[in-house]
CSV table of C-alpha atoms in Angstrom, one decimal:
chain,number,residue,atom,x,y,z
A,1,UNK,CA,5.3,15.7,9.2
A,2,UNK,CA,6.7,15.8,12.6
A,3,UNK,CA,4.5,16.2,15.8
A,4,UNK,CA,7.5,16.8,18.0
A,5,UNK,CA,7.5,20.9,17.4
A,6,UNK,CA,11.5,21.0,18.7
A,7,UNK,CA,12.5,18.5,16.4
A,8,UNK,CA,10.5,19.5,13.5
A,9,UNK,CA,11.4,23.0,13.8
A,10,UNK,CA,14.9,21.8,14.1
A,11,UNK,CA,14.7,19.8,10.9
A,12,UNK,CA,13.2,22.5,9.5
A,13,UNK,CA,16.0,25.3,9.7
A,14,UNK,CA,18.3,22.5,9.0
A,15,UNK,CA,16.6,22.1,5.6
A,16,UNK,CA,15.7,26.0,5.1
A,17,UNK,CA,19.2,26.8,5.4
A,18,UNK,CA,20.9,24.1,2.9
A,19,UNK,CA,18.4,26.1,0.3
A,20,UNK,CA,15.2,23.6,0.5
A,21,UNK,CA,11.8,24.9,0.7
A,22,UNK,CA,9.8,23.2,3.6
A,23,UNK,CA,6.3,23.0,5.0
A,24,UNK,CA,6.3,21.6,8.4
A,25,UNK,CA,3.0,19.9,9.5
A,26,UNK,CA,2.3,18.6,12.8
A,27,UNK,CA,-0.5,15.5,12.4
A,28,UNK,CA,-1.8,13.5,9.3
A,29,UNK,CA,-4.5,16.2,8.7
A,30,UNK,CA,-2.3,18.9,8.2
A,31,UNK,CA,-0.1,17.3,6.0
A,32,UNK,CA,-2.8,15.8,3.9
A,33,UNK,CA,-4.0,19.2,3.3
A,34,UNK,CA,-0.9,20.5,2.2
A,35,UNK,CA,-0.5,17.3,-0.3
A,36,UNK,CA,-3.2,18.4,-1.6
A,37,UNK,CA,-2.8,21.8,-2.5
A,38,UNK,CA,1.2,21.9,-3.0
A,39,UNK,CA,3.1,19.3,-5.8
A,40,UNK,CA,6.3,18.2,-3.4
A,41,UNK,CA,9.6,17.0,-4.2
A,42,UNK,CA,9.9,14.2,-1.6
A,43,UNK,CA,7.9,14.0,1.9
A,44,UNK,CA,9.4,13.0,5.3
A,45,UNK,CA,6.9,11.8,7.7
A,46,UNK,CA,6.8,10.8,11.4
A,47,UNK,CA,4.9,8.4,11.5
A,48,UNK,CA,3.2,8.3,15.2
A,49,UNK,CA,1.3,11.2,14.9
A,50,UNK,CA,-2.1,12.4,15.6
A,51,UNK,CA,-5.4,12.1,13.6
A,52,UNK,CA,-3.7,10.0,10.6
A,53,UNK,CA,-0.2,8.4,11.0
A,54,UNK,CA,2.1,8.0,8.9
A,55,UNK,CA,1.1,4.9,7.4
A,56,UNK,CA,-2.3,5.6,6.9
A,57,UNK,CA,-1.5,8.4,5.2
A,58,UNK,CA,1.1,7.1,2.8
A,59,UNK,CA,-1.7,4.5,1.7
A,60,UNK,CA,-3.8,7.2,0.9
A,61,UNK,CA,-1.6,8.7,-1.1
A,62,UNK,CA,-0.2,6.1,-3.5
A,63,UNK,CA,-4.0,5.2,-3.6
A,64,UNK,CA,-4.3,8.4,-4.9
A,65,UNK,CA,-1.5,7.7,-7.5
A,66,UNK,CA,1.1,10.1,-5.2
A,67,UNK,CA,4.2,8.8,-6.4
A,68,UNK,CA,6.3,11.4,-4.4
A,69,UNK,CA,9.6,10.1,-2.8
A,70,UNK,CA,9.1,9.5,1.3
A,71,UNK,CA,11.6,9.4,4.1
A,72,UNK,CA,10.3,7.9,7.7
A,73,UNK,CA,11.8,9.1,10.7
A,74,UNK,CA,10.1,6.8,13.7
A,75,UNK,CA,11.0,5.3,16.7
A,76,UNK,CA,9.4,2.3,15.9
A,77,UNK,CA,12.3,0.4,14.8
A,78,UNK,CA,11.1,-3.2,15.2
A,79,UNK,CA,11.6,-5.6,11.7
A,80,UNK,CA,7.2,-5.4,11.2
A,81,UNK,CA,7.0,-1.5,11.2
A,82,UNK,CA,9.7,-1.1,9.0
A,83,UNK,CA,8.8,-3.9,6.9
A,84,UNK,CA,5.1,-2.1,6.7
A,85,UNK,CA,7.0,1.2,6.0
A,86,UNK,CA,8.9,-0.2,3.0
A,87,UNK,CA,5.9,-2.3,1.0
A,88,UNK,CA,3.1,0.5,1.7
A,89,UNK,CA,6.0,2.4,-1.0
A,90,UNK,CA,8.6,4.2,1.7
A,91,UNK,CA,11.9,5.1,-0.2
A,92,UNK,CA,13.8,5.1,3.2
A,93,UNK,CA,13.0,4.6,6.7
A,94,UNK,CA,15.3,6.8,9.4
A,95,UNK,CA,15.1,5.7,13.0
A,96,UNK,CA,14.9,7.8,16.0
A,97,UNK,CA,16.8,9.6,17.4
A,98,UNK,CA,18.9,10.5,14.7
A,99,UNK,CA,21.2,13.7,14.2
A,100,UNK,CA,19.2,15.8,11.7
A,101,UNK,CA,22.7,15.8,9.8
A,102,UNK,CA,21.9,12.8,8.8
A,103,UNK,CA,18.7,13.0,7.3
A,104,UNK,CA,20.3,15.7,5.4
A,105,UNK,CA,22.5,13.4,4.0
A,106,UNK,CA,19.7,11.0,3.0
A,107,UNK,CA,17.5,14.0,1.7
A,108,UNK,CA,20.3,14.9,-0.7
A,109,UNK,CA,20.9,11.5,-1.7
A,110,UNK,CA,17.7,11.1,-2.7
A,111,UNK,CA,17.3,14.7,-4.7
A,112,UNK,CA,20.9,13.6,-6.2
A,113,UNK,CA,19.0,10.4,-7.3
A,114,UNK,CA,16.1,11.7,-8.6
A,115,UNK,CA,18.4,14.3,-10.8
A,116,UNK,CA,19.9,11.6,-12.7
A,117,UNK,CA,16.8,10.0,-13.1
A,118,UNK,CA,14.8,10.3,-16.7
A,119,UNK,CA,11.0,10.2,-16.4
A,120,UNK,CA,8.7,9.9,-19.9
A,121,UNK,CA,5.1,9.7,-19.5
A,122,UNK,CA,4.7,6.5,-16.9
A,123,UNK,CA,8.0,5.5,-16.7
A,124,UNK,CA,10.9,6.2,-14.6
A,125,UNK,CA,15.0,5.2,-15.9
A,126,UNK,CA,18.2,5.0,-13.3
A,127,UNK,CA,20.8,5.1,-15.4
A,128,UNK,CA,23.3,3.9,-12.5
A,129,UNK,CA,20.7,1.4,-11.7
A,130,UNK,CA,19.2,0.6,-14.7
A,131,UNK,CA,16.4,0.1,-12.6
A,132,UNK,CA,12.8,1.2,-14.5
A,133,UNK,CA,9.6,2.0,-12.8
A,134,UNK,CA,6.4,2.3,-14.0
A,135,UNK,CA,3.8,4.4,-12.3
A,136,UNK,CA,6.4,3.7,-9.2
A,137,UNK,CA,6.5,-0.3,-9.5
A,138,UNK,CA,9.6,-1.8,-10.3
A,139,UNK,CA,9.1,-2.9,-14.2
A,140,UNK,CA,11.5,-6.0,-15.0
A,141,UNK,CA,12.5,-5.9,-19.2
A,142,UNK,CA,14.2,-8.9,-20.9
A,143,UNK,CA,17.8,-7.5,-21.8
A,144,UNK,CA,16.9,-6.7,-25.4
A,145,UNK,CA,14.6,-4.5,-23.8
A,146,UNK,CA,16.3,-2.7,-21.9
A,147,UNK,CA,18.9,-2.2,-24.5
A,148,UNK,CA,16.1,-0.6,-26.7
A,149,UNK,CA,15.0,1.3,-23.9
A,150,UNK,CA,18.0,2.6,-23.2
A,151,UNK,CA,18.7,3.9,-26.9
A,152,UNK,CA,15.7,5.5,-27.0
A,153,UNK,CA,15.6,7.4,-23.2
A,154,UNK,CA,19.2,8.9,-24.8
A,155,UNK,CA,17.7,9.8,-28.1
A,156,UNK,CA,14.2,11.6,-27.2
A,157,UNK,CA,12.8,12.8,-29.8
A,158,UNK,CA,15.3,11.8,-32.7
A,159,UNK,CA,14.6,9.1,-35.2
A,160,UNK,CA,17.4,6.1,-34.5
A,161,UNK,CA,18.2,4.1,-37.9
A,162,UNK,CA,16.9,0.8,-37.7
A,163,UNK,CA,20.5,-0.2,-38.3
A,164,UNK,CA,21.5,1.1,-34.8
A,165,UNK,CA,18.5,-0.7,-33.2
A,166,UNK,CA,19.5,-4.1,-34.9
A,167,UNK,CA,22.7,-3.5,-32.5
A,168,UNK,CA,20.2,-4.6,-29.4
A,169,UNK,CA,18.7,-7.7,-30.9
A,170,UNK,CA,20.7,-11.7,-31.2
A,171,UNK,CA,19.2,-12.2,-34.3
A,172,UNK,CA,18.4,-8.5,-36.0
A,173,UNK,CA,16.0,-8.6,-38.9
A,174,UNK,CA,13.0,-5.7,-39.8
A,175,UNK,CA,10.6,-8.9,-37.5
A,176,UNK,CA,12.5,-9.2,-35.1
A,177,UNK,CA,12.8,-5.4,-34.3
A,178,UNK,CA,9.0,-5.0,-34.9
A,179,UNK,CA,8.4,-7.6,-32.4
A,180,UNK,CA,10.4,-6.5,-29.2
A,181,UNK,CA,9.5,-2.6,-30.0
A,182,UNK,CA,6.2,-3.8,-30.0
A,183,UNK,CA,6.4,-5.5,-26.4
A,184,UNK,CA,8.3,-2.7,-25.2
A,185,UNK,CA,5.6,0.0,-26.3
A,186,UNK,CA,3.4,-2.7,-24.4
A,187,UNK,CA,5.6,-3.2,-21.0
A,188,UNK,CA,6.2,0.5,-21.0
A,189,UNK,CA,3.5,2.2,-23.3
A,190,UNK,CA,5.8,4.7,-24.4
A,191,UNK,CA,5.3,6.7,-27.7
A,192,UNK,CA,7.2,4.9,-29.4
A,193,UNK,CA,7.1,5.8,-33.8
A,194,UNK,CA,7.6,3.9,-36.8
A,195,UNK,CA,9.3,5.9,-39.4
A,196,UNK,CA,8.7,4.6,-42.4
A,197,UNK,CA,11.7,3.5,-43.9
A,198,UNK,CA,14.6,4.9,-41.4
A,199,UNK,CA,13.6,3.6,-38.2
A,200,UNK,CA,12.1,4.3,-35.0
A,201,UNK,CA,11.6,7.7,-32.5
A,202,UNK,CA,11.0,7.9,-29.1
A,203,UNK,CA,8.6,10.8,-28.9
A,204,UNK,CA,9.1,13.7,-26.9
A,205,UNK,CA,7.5,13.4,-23.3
């Protein structure tokens, strides 16, 4: 969403040509529209533009439980807008003028992130990071959490011995591991199955 036509047609070709498929709107209408009747990959927005800016119409968006990746590109680059930018859900924030090279940079960045990202149902795993969100909000998990999680994002849809999970916990017995995969199913509500007798299986999402 860019309502300077030069530099959104610029951006544009820039993207077209490194393979990406684009839709260029020119106010907070248009692309609200388009958010609406096309599932994107990540959004860049201006965010001075007419009808709706960009603010307003990333609200409306995670309001409506949009989750998709955005990039700002503004010239407002005082602390407050940028601030705004980042806690209305921004994933980075590009300050004019720029050389559209470098949003190029930053929009394959982000597609390289989201690649080695594993999604199930609500929840979203870095494995670089080990950073997990849920429904887009940062989810913090005690370590023998994460460790469990971790098991399970590698193993969808196969049932782990118990034995392997007792790996995760300070104190393993058959309690123990009932309890935290219990809280974990209740931090992350992931289909998580007993199997009577082995172990445990992540479902597949």
């Amino acid at each position: 969403m860019e309502d300077d036509r030069v530099l959104g047609e610029t951006v544009q070709e820039l993207l077209e040509n490194e393979g990406y498929r684009v839709d260029l709107a020119s106010d907070g209408d248009e692309a609200a529209e388009l958010s609406f009747n096309e599932r994107y990959d990540l959004y860049v927005f201006d965010i001075n533009v007419p009808r709706i800016n960009g603010f307003e119409l990333l609200e409306q968006l995670r309001s409506a439980d949009d989750k998709t990746p955005v990039i700002y590109i503004s010239a407002l680059v005082d602390l407050n807008s940028i601030t705004k930018g980042f806690e209305l859900g921004a994933d980075d924030y590009l300050k004019k003028p720029f050389f559209p090279e470098e949003l190029l940079l930053r929009v394959k960045a982000k597609f390289s992130s989201l690649q080695n990202q594993v999604v199930c149902g609500e929840i979203r795993y870095n494995p670089q990071s080990r950073d997990v969100y849920k429904n887009g909000e940062f989810l913090s998990l005690s370590e023998i959490q994460m460790a469990l999680l971790e098991l399970f994002i590698r193993n969808i849809g196969r049932t782990i011995d118990k034995t392997l999970l007792f790996d995760c916990l300070e104190n393993p017995t058959d309690t123990a591991l009932r309890v935290h995969i219990n809280k974990l199913k209740q931090s992350t509500l992931l289909p998580i199955k007993n199997i009577r007798g082995v172990g445990y299986r992540l479902e597949a999402c």
